[in-house]
Amino acid sequence: MENIFTTVVAISGITGFLALLLSIANRTIANYGDKKLIINKEKEYIVEGGDNLLSTLNEQDIFIPSACGGKGSCGYCKVKVIEGGGQFLATEKGYVTETERLEGIRLSCQLRVKEDIKIEIPEELFNVKQYEYTVTILEDLTDKIKRVRLELPETLEINYKPGQYIQILTPVYDGNEEVYRAYSITTPPSSKQAIELFIGYVPDGICTTYIHKHLKVNDKLNVVGPFGDFYYREGDKEMVLVAIGTGMAPIMSILRYMNENRIERKATLYFGARTRSDMFMTEELKKLEETMYDFTYINCLSRPTAQCEWKGEVGRVTDLIESYVDNGDNKEAYLCGNPPMIDSVIPILKEKGFADKDIYFDKFD
Ligand SMILES: Cc1cc2nc3c(=O)[nH]c(=O)nc-3n(C[C@H](O)[C@H](O)[C@H](O)COP(=O)(O)OP(=O)(O)OC[C@H]3O[C@@H](n4cnc5c(N)ncnc54)[C@H](O)[C@@H]3O)c2cc1C
Ligand code: FES
């Protein structure tokens, strides 16, 4: 027992010493000095070298999507590097395709700014801002999903497209580090001063545990956004919307937008849940069936129990798509939920004739 204790103390000591050395090295040896950062050929910044590009950009109030908070595990933080940036790294391989690599695409959270660097980013990212919201509603929609309403002071507003997302900066709590996590906006863009989110609980998840177990009404919450290319496209194609769980969030924003603007398009939402208690928004969706031009809501349960007293469809959303969607002629699809659902719906839609360009999706991974 004593031996184990001595070994643990020795290992902790060595680890602590190495961490200290690394931090001294970072501050002294790895002092890269000021570097020039040029964005889109015209905007020039003098930045402190040595940090990763994502954080360097954040320091200049330029926010790149980063759903994993810079861990190199979401692939959202891509930027095009024209010059500088150094070697392509092994940690980027899983997220940057060979074609993208040849075009200069890099994961901004992985590469360090060690020399002058020229990059290209979409112009709309200059509209992404950091906001301090006040939490005004926290409501249980199911035993795992909360509705969270966030409000800005009256003088401030956020502009977004229906379907886009924001990132919450989860503060330090219970020894967890500060992390950004992505959450889709459920409100329509007309709601500029307040936004609402549906946040599912992930056991041991840093942000969702904070939201579900620590956050209170009147608390402040730091948010950056808006982000994302999963948003409503204007047009006249029939819309097939597919969601499971909190994937309902961006779909609600799209439907509320269509309803408010009296958009004359046929749209059908296919929603899947496990049991009746995992269903939510049913009342509003039924109302939308009455008020929207041509909207149908079709749902299914994958594991109905006796208590569900369920008389509707049983199965997964994939089964609904198989039986209700006849073909992809003049249709576009919006899919939102976990990666396995999206990866199984896309091939079915393609088989029915949907073109790749007409399938939009947001994977909540
Ligand atoms: C574009 C985008 C939009 C999103 N919109 C929403 C939204 O509207 N509502 C919403 O609730 N979520 C949404 N997500 C997911 C969200 O960003 C977080 O990934 C999720 O809430 C978990 O965060 P966490 O910090 O609590 O968990 P983490 O601390 O990141 O994860 C803890 C552990 O749980 C695992 N894990 C992470 N997520 C899940 C999961 N969903 N199920 C099972 N295990 C998981 C991780 O692998 C890890 O092991 C979205 C994601 C993206 C990329
Ligand atoms: S922020 Fe997720 S991979 Fe870079």
Tab-separated table of C-alpha atoms and ligand atoms in Angstrom:
chain	number	residue	atom	x	y	z
A	1	MET	CA	0.000	0.000	0.000
A	2	GLU	CA	2.843	2.311	1.019
A	3	ASN	CA	4.644	1.434	-2.247
A	4	ILE	CA	1.600	2.373	-4.313
A	5	PHE	CA	1.322	5.677	-2.445
A	6	THR	CA	5.037	6.474	-3.013
A	7	THR	CA	4.728	5.619	-6.751
A	8	VAL	CA	1.641	7.831	-7.151
A	9	VAL	CA	3.357	10.742	-5.376
A	10	ALA	CA	6.508	10.275	-7.533
A	11	ILE	CA	4.529	10.159	-10.810
A	12	SER	CA	2.500	13.242	-9.797
A	13	GLY	CA	5.736	15.062	-8.933
A	14	ILE	CA	7.363	14.219	-12.281
A	15	THR	CA	4.197	15.173	-14.215
A	16	GLY	CA	3.942	18.484	-12.351
A	17	PHE	CA	7.630	19.231	-12.982
A	18	LEU	CA	7.271	18.476	-16.723
A	19	ALA	CA	4.151	20.681	-16.941
A	20	LEU	CA	6.085	23.500	-15.240
A	21	LEU	CA	9.011	23.075	-17.680
A	22	LEU	CA	6.599	23.118	-20.630
A	23	SER	CA	4.914	26.270	-19.412
A	24	ILE	CA	8.318	28.009	-18.857
A	25	ALA	CA	9.425	26.834	-22.330
A	26	ASN	CA	6.228	28.203	-23.852
A	27	ARG	CA	6.810	31.576	-22.247
A	28	THR	CA	10.537	31.835	-23.003
A	29	ILE	CA	11.895	29.575	-25.779
A	30	ALA	CA	8.610	29.650	-27.691
A	31	ASN	CA	8.407	33.421	-27.673
A	32	TYR	CA	7.620	34.114	-31.305
A	33	GLY	CA	7.072	37.859	-30.898
A	34	ASP	CA	4.606	39.915	-32.956
A	35	LYS	CA	3.383	38.493	-36.237
A	36	LYS	CA	1.372	39.953	-39.110
A	37	LEU	CA	-2.029	38.363	-39.748
A	38	ILE	CA	-3.669	39.299	-43.055
A	39	ILE	CA	-7.275	38.275	-43.648
A	40	ASN	CA	-8.966	38.253	-47.051
A	41	LYS	CA	-6.071	40.249	-48.568
A	42	GLU	CA	-7.178	43.509	-46.953
A	43	LYS	CA	-7.536	43.332	-43.166
A	44	GLU	CA	-4.238	43.452	-41.326
A	45	TYR	CA	-3.604	42.724	-37.644
A	46	ILE	CA	-0.458	42.592	-35.516
A	47	VAL	CA	-0.841	39.590	-33.218
A	48	GLU	CA	1.247	37.868	-30.579
A	49	GLY	CA	2.817	34.747	-32.113
A	50	GLY	CA	2.795	31.309	-30.522
A	51	ASP	CA	-0.897	30.699	-29.863
A	52	ASN	CA	-3.139	28.634	-32.118
A	53	LEU	CA	-4.820	30.486	-34.980
A	54	LEU	CA	-8.336	29.997	-33.559
A	55	SER	CA	-7.443	31.717	-30.255
A	56	THR	CA	-5.381	34.355	-32.071
A	57	LEU	CA	-8.456	35.238	-34.154
A	58	ASN	CA	-10.682	35.241	-31.032
A	59	GLU	CA	-8.268	37.755	-29.465
A	60	GLN	CA	-9.107	40.051	-32.406
A	61	ASP	CA	-12.870	39.454	-31.865
A	62	ILE	CA	-13.041	37.246	-34.952
A	63	PHE	CA	-14.912	34.062	-34.145
A	64	ILE	CA	-14.510	30.890	-36.215
A	65	PRO	CA	-16.977	28.023	-35.550
A	66	SER	CA	-15.487	25.647	-32.984
A	67	ALA	CA	-18.042	23.147	-31.772
A	68	CYS	CA	-15.464	21.148	-29.772
A	69	GLY	CA	-13.884	24.219	-28.211
A	70	GLY	CA	-10.516	23.782	-29.950
A	71	LYS	CA	-9.892	20.117	-29.120
A	72	GLY	CA	-9.413	19.152	-32.758
A	73	SER	CA	-12.409	16.834	-32.663
A	74	CYS	CA	-15.180	18.619	-34.583
A	75	GLY	CA	-13.567	19.837	-37.798
A	76	TYR	CA	-15.642	23.051	-37.703
A	77	CYS	CA	-12.765	25.543	-37.419
A	78	LYS	CA	-11.455	25.269	-40.985
A	79	VAL	CA	-9.808	28.296	-42.581
A	80	LYS	CA	-7.930	28.697	-45.843
A	81	VAL	CA	-4.260	29.489	-45.274
A	82	ILE	CA	-2.676	31.275	-48.228
A	83	GLU	CA	0.777	31.797	-46.716
A	84	GLY	CA	2.432	30.806	-43.417
A	85	GLY	CA	0.850	28.223	-41.129
A	86	GLY	CA	3.675	25.672	-41.266
A	87	GLN	CA	3.429	21.934	-41.811
A	88	PHE	CA	0.076	20.181	-42.143
A	89	LEU	CA	-0.373	18.276	-38.882
A	90	ALA	CA	-1.358	14.689	-38.168
A	91	THR	CA	-4.176	15.966	-35.923
A	92	GLU	CA	-5.802	17.680	-38.930
A	93	LYS	CA	-5.880	14.564	-41.140
A	94	GLY	CA	-9.192	13.132	-39.947
A	95	TYR	CA	-11.085	16.351	-40.753
A	96	VAL	CA	-9.361	17.866	-43.787
A	97	THR	CA	-9.709	15.920	-47.033
A	98	GLU	CA	-6.820	15.612	-49.471
A	99	THR	CA	-8.550	18.016	-51.901
A	100	GLU	CA	-9.069	20.552	-49.096
A	101	ARG	CA	-5.449	20.167	-47.949
A	102	LEU	CA	-4.239	20.971	-51.467
A	103	GLU	CA	-6.412	24.118	-51.388
A	104	GLY	CA	-4.729	25.221	-48.145
A	105	ILE	CA	-7.563	24.331	-45.770
A	106	ARG	CA	-6.366	23.907	-42.170
A	107	LEU	CA	-7.896	23.386	-38.721
A	108	SER	CA	-7.364	26.771	-37.090
A	109	CYS	CA	-7.360	25.273	-33.581
A	110	GLN	CA	-4.390	23.062	-34.441
A	111	LEU	CA	-1.923	25.296	-36.276
A	112	ARG	CA	0.183	27.751	-34.294
A	113	VAL	CA	0.964	31.253	-35.487
A	114	LYS	CA	4.766	31.120	-35.576
A	115	GLU	CA	5.300	33.330	-38.637
A	116	ASP	CA	3.417	36.005	-40.598
A	117	ILE	CA	0.266	34.426	-41.962
A	118	LYS	CA	-2.275	35.180	-44.701
A	119	ILE	CA	-5.693	33.541	-44.484
A	120	GLU	CA	-9.140	33.659	-46.114
A	121	ILE	CA	-12.404	33.340	-44.195
A	122	PRO	CA	-16.033	33.891	-45.278
A	123	GLU	CA	-16.925	37.602	-44.965
A	124	GLU	CA	-19.985	36.774	-42.831
A	125	LEU	CA	-17.696	35.645	-39.998
A	126	PHE	CA	-16.909	39.321	-39.404
A	127	ASN	CA	-20.564	39.654	-38.314
A	128	VAL	CA	-20.148	37.037	-35.593
A	129	LYS	CA	-20.067	38.755	-32.219
A	130	GLN	CA	-19.768	37.913	-28.565
A	131	TYR	CA	-22.845	38.659	-26.449
A	132	GLU	CA	-23.659	38.592	-22.763
A	133	TYR	CA	-27.175	37.231	-22.359
A	134	THR	CA	-29.397	36.977	-19.306
A	135	VAL	CA	-31.215	33.688	-18.758
A	136	THR	CA	-34.929	34.450	-18.471
A	137	ILE	CA	-36.584	31.024	-18.835
A	138	LEU	CA	-35.404	27.504	-17.969
A	139	GLU	CA	-38.186	25.033	-18.617
A	140	ASP	CA	-38.200	21.219	-18.731
A	141	LEU	CA	-39.647	20.114	-22.071
A	142	THR	CA	-38.923	16.443	-21.317
A	143	ASP	CA	-36.929	14.887	-18.482
A	144	LYS	CA	-33.769	15.334	-20.639
A	145	ILE	CA	-34.425	18.470	-22.672
A	146	LYS	CA	-34.622	22.043	-21.405
A	147	ARG	CA	-35.951	25.113	-23.142
A	148	VAL	CA	-33.553	27.960	-22.429
A	149	ARG	CA	-34.526	31.568	-23.166
A	150	LEU	CA	-31.744	34.133	-23.324
A	151	GLU	CA	-32.287	37.887	-23.536
A	152	LEU	CA	-30.025	40.763	-24.522
A	153	PRO	CA	-30.262	44.292	-23.132
A	154	GLU	CA	-32.816	46.325	-25.127
A	155	THR	CA	-30.149	48.204	-27.074
A	156	LEU	CA	-28.552	45.046	-28.488
A	157	GLU	CA	-29.699	42.531	-31.070
A	158	ILE	CA	-28.444	39.481	-32.940
A	159	ASN	CA	-29.089	38.816	-36.637
A	160	TYR	CA	-29.264	35.203	-37.774
A	161	LYS	CA	-30.787	32.949	-40.416
A	162	PRO	CA	-33.439	30.341	-39.521
A	163	GLY	CA	-31.510	27.142	-38.671
A	164	GLN	CA	-28.201	28.694	-37.560
A	165	TYR	CA	-26.527	28.083	-34.208
A	166	ILE	CA	-24.654	29.965	-31.492
A	167	GLN	CA	-21.882	28.770	-29.195
A	168	ILE	CA	-22.228	28.962	-25.430
A	169	LEU	CA	-19.067	29.642	-23.473
A	170	THR	CA	-19.473	27.367	-20.469
A	171	PRO	CA	-17.733	29.025	-17.523
A	172	VAL	CA	-15.256	27.249	-15.257
A	173	TYR	CA	-17.146	25.165	-12.656
A	174	ASP	CA	-16.432	22.030	-10.588
A	175	GLY	CA	-12.840	21.931	-11.892
A	176	ASN	CA	-13.934	21.865	-15.560
A	177	GLU	CA	-12.200	24.098	-18.056
A	178	GLU	CA	-14.004	26.847	-20.002
A	179	VAL	CA	-15.488	25.301	-23.177
A	180	TYR	CA	-17.534	26.418	-26.166
A	181	ARG	CA	-20.443	24.221	-27.272
A	182	ALA	CA	-22.808	24.685	-30.211
A	183	TYR	CA	-26.607	25.039	-29.803
A	184	SER	CA	-29.121	25.730	-32.552
A	185	ILE	CA	-31.451	28.685	-32.242
A	186	THR	CA	-35.127	27.690	-32.137
A	187	THR	CA	-36.615	31.162	-32.486
A	188	PRO	CA	-37.233	32.824	-35.881
A	189	PRO	CA	-34.831	35.624	-37.001
A	190	SER	CA	-37.504	38.250	-36.169
A	191	SER	CA	-36.656	37.552	-32.522
A	192	LYS	CA	-33.490	39.630	-32.377
A	193	GLN	CA	-33.326	40.543	-28.722
A	194	ALA	CA	-34.163	37.103	-27.308
A	195	ILE	CA	-33.196	33.662	-28.538
A	196	GLU	CA	-34.316	30.257	-27.329
A	197	LEU	CA	-32.489	26.918	-27.326
A	198	PHE	CA	-33.397	23.274	-26.676
A	199	ILE	CA	-30.566	21.732	-24.676
A	200	GLY	CA	-30.434	17.969	-24.110
A	201	TYR	CA	-28.704	16.509	-21.050
A	202	VAL	CA	-25.578	14.417	-21.773
A	203	PRO	CA	-24.409	12.554	-18.640
A	204	ASP	CA	-20.998	13.939	-17.606
A	205	GLY	CA	-21.136	16.455	-20.473
A	206	ILE	CA	-19.439	19.700	-19.439
A	207	CYS	CA	-21.849	22.227	-20.945
A	208	THR	CA	-25.106	20.291	-20.592
A	209	THR	CA	-24.412	19.460	-16.925
A	210	TYR	CA	-23.792	23.168	-16.353
A	211	ILE	CA	-27.059	24.112	-18.097
A	212	HIS	CA	-29.175	21.396	-16.482
A	213	LYS	CA	-27.739	21.343	-12.957
A	214	HIS	CA	-26.134	24.737	-12.276
A	215	LEU	CA	-27.649	27.475	-14.446
A	216	LYS	CA	-30.407	29.620	-12.883
A	217	VAL	CA	-32.830	32.233	-14.180
A	218	ASN	CA	-31.181	35.715	-14.120
A	219	ASP	CA	-27.688	34.219	-14.565
A	220	LYS	CA	-25.490	35.710	-17.299
A	221	LEU	CA	-24.310	33.521	-20.182
A	222	ASN	CA	-21.613	34.358	-22.761
A	223	VAL	CA	-22.501	33.423	-26.310
A	224	VAL	CA	-20.844	33.876	-29.721
A	225	GLY	CA	-22.629	33.615	-33.013
A	226	PRO	CA	-24.387	33.186	-35.287
A	227	PHE	CA	-22.719	30.353	-37.207
A	228	GLY	CA	-23.563	27.638	-39.678
A	229	ASP	CA	-24.598	26.866	-43.214
A	230	PHE	CA	-27.588	24.782	-42.164
A	231	TYR	CA	-30.324	27.342	-42.742
A	232	TYR	CA	-33.547	27.821	-44.689
A	233	ARG	CA	-33.037	28.278	-48.439
A	234	GLU	CA	-35.594	30.437	-50.236
A	235	GLY	CA	-37.258	28.663	-53.190
A	236	ASP	CA	-40.341	26.706	-54.120
A	237	LYS	CA	-39.184	23.109	-53.728
A	238	GLU	CA	-41.207	20.864	-51.448
A	239	MET	CA	-39.441	20.512	-48.090
A	240	VAL	CA	-38.742	17.257	-46.257
A	241	LEU	CA	-37.654	18.017	-42.681
A	242	VAL	CA	-36.264	15.221	-40.509
A	243	ALA	CA	-35.313	15.445	-36.824
A	244	ILE	CA	-34.769	13.412	-33.693
A	245	GLY	CA	-34.327	14.687	-30.130
A	246	THR	CA	-32.883	18.205	-29.876
A	247	GLY	CA	-32.455	18.125	-33.667
A	248	MET	CA	-35.924	19.691	-33.503
A	249	ALA	CA	-34.240	23.011	-32.547
A	250	PRO	CA	-33.173	24.461	-35.935
A	251	ILE	CA	-36.249	22.911	-37.581
A	252	MET	CA	-38.500	24.916	-35.204
A	253	SER	CA	-36.673	28.100	-36.209
A	254	ILE	CA	-37.271	27.278	-39.894
A	255	LEU	CA	-40.964	26.418	-39.385
A	256	ARG	CA	-41.618	29.488	-37.207
A	257	TYR	CA	-39.943	31.656	-39.870
A	258	MET	CA	-42.067	30.093	-42.641
A	259	ASN	CA	-45.215	30.539	-40.572
A	260	GLU	CA	-44.509	34.193	-39.716
A	261	ASN	CA	-43.728	35.030	-43.336
A	262	ARG	CA	-46.675	33.055	-44.746
A	263	ILE	CA	-44.366	31.147	-47.073
A	264	GLU	CA	-46.323	29.127	-49.616
A	265	ARG	CA	-44.384	25.860	-49.759
A	266	LYS	CA	-45.345	22.302	-49.002
A	267	ALA	CA	-43.371	20.999	-46.007
A	268	THR	CA	-43.455	17.791	-43.965
A	269	LEU	CA	-41.651	17.215	-40.675
A	270	TYR	CA	-40.730	13.632	-39.739
A	271	PHE	CA	-39.800	13.425	-36.063
A	272	GLY	CA	-38.671	10.367	-34.137
A	273	ALA	CA	-38.513	9.756	-30.373
A	274	ARG	CA	-38.128	6.696	-28.158
A	275	THR	CA	-41.219	7.006	-25.992
A	276	ARG	CA	-44.119	9.430	-25.693
A	277	SER	CA	-42.336	11.238	-22.826
A	278	ASP	CA	-39.485	12.112	-25.231
A	279	MET	CA	-41.901	13.970	-27.531
A	280	PHE	CA	-42.096	17.735	-27.251
A	281	MET	CA	-43.398	20.762	-29.180
A	282	THR	CA	-46.367	18.633	-30.262
A	283	GLU	CA	-48.972	21.290	-29.486
A	284	GLU	CA	-47.177	24.043	-31.409
A	285	LEU	CA	-46.526	21.711	-34.353
A	286	LYS	CA	-50.216	20.752	-34.500
A	287	LYS	CA	-51.089	24.475	-34.538
A	288	LEU	CA	-48.583	25.051	-37.336
A	289	GLU	CA	-50.419	22.387	-39.351
A	290	GLU	CA	-53.468	24.679	-39.156
A	291	THR	CA	-51.755	28.028	-39.738
A	292	MET	CA	-49.042	27.217	-42.279
A	293	TYR	CA	-49.713	27.033	-46.020
A	294	ASP	CA	-49.228	23.259	-46.400
A	295	PHE	CA	-47.440	21.705	-43.434
A	296	THR	CA	-47.765	18.143	-42.087
A	297	TYR	CA	-46.236	16.765	-38.909
A	298	ILE	CA	-45.592	13.004	-38.836
A	299	ASN	CA	-43.990	11.357	-35.817
A	300	CYS	CA	-43.006	7.898	-34.659
A	301	LEU	CA	-41.864	6.149	-31.499
A	302	SER	CA	-39.052	3.608	-31.616
A	303	ARG	CA	-39.732	2.047	-28.180
A	304	PRO	CA	-43.303	2.729	-27.111
A	305	THR	CA	-44.218	1.234	-23.719
A	306	ALA	CA	-47.666	0.275	-22.439
A	307	GLN	CA	-47.853	3.645	-20.611
A	308	CYS	CA	-47.402	5.451	-23.921
A	309	GLU	CA	-50.809	4.198	-25.102
A	310	TRP	CA	-49.388	4.909	-28.542
A	311	LYS	CA	-51.551	4.351	-31.582
A	312	GLY	CA	-49.290	6.076	-34.079
A	313	GLU	CA	-46.322	4.949	-36.154
A	314	VAL	CA	-43.766	2.636	-34.525
A	315	GLY	CA	-40.179	2.580	-35.769
A	316	ARG	CA	-37.425	5.031	-36.640
A	317	VAL	CA	-37.492	8.147	-38.807
A	318	THR	CA	-35.777	6.099	-41.506
A	319	ASP	CA	-38.927	3.937	-41.654
A	320	LEU	CA	-41.077	7.058	-42.011
A	321	ILE	CA	-38.936	8.330	-44.897
A	322	GLU	CA	-39.101	4.904	-46.579
A	323	SER	CA	-42.886	4.803	-46.415
A	324	TYR	CA	-43.982	8.451	-46.799
A	325	VAL	CA	-41.467	10.059	-49.186
A	326	ASP	CA	-42.202	8.776	-52.684
A	327	ASN	CA	-39.400	10.454	-54.662
A	328	GLY	CA	-36.964	13.354	-54.653
A	329	ASP	CA	-38.542	15.264	-57.563
A	330	ASN	CA	-38.383	19.013	-56.930
A	331	LYS	CA	-37.786	18.442	-53.196
A	332	GLU	CA	-35.123	19.490	-50.718
A	333	ALA	CA	-34.350	17.924	-47.345
A	334	TYR	CA	-33.261	19.394	-43.990
A	335	LEU	CA	-31.943	16.797	-41.534
A	336	CYS	CA	-30.921	17.427	-37.958
A	337	GLY	CA	-29.911	15.140	-35.107
A	338	ASN	CA	-27.152	12.742	-34.169
A	339	PRO	CA	-24.676	11.475	-36.810
A	340	PRO	CA	-26.053	7.875	-37.027
A	341	MET	CA	-29.546	9.169	-37.882
A	342	ILE	CA	-28.235	11.527	-40.557
A	343	ASP	CA	-25.890	8.893	-41.991
A	344	SER	CA	-28.787	6.468	-42.354
A	345	VAL	CA	-31.326	8.947	-43.792
A	346	ILE	CA	-29.066	10.407	-46.514
A	347	PRO	CA	-28.652	7.136	-48.505
A	348	ILE	CA	-32.429	6.574	-48.405
A	349	LEU	CA	-33.076	10.073	-49.750
A	350	LYS	CA	-30.462	9.589	-52.469
A	351	GLU	CA	-32.028	6.301	-53.473
A	352	LYS	CA	-35.323	8.147	-53.852
A	353	GLY	CA	-33.671	10.608	-56.221
A	354	PHE	CA	-32.679	13.550	-53.989
A	355	ALA	CA	-29.617	15.344	-55.373
A	356	ASP	CA	-26.690	15.873	-52.960
A	357	LYS	CA	-27.076	19.648	-53.318
A	358	ASP	CA	-30.684	19.428	-52.094
A	359	ILE	CA	-29.831	17.677	-48.823
A	360	TYR	CA	-28.854	20.014	-45.966
A	361	PHE	CA	-27.910	18.627	-42.566
A	362	ASP	CA	-26.549	19.534	-39.152
A	363	LYS	CA	-24.880	16.709	-37.242
A	364	PHE	CA	-25.027	17.257	-33.487
A	365	ASP	CA	-21.747	15.502	-32.713
B	1	LIG	C1	-23.831	22.602	-35.125
B	1	LIG	C2	-24.257	21.943	-33.848
B	1	LIG	C3	-25.472	22.298	-33.281
B	1	LIG	C4	-25.875	21.695	-32.088
B	1	LIG	N1	-27.090	22.031	-31.552
B	1	LIG	C5	-27.491	21.436	-30.413
B	1	LIG	C6	-28.785	21.757	-29.852
B	1	LIG	O1	-29.541	22.577	-30.380
B	1	LIG	N2	-29.141	21.134	-28.701
B	1	LIG	C7	-28.318	20.218	-28.071
B	1	LIG	O2	-28.709	19.698	-27.021
B	1	LIG	N3	-27.101	19.893	-28.594
B	1	LIG	C8	-26.672	20.495	-29.728
B	1	LIG	N4	-25.430	20.182	-30.241
B	1	LIG	C9	-24.527	19.314	-29.450
B	1	LIG	C10	-23.756	20.188	-28.435
B	1	LIG	O3	-22.928	21.109	-29.119
B	1	LIG	C11	-22.848	19.382	-27.495
B	1	LIG	O4	-21.991	18.553	-28.241
B	1	LIG	C12	-23.618	18.522	-26.519
B	1	LIG	O5	-24.578	19.309	-25.829
B	1	LIG	C13	-22.670	17.886	-25.479
B	1	LIG	O6	-21.939	18.904	-24.846
B	1	LIG	P1	-21.325	18.689	-23.388
B	1	LIG	O7	-20.308	19.776	-23.167
B	1	LIG	O8	-22.403	18.583	-22.382
B	1	LIG	O9	-20.634	17.282	-23.498
B	1	LIG	P2	-19.070	16.972	-23.651
B	1	LIG	O10	-18.373	17.404	-22.423
B	1	LIG	O11	-18.609	17.526	-24.940
B	1	LIG	O12	-19.091	15.398	-23.785
B	1	LIG	C14	-19.003	14.514	-22.688
B	1	LIG	C15	-19.029	13.087	-23.193
B	1	LIG	O13	-20.285	12.763	-23.771
B	1	LIG	C16	-20.126	12.359	-25.138
B	1	LIG	N5	-21.202	13.031	-25.871
B	1	LIG	C17	-21.191	14.293	-26.346
B	1	LIG	N6	-22.387	14.568	-26.925
B	1	LIG	C18	-23.133	13.455	-26.796
B	1	LIG	C19	-24.465	13.134	-27.173
B	1	LIG	N7	-25.252	14.007	-27.805
B	1	LIG	N8	-24.932	11.890	-26.839
B	1	LIG	C20	-24.142	11.001	-26.194
B	1	LIG	N9	-22.883	11.269	-25.817
B	1	LIG	C21	-22.390	12.463	-26.119
B	1	LIG	C22	-18.766	12.856	-25.568
B	1	LIG	O14	-18.208	11.980	-26.546
B	1	LIG	C23	-18.000	12.793	-24.264
B	1	LIG	O15	-17.482	11.530	-24.045
B	1	LIG	C24	-25.025	20.750	-31.442
B	1	LIG	C25	-23.798	20.404	-32.024
B	1	LIG	C26	-23.412	20.988	-33.204
B	1	LIG	C27	-22.090	20.588	-33.793
B	2	FES	S1	-12.461	23.686	-32.943
B	2	FES	FE1	-13.082	21.654	-33.235
B	2	FES	S2	-11.620	20.886	-34.608
B	2	FES	FE2	-10.949	22.883	-34.263
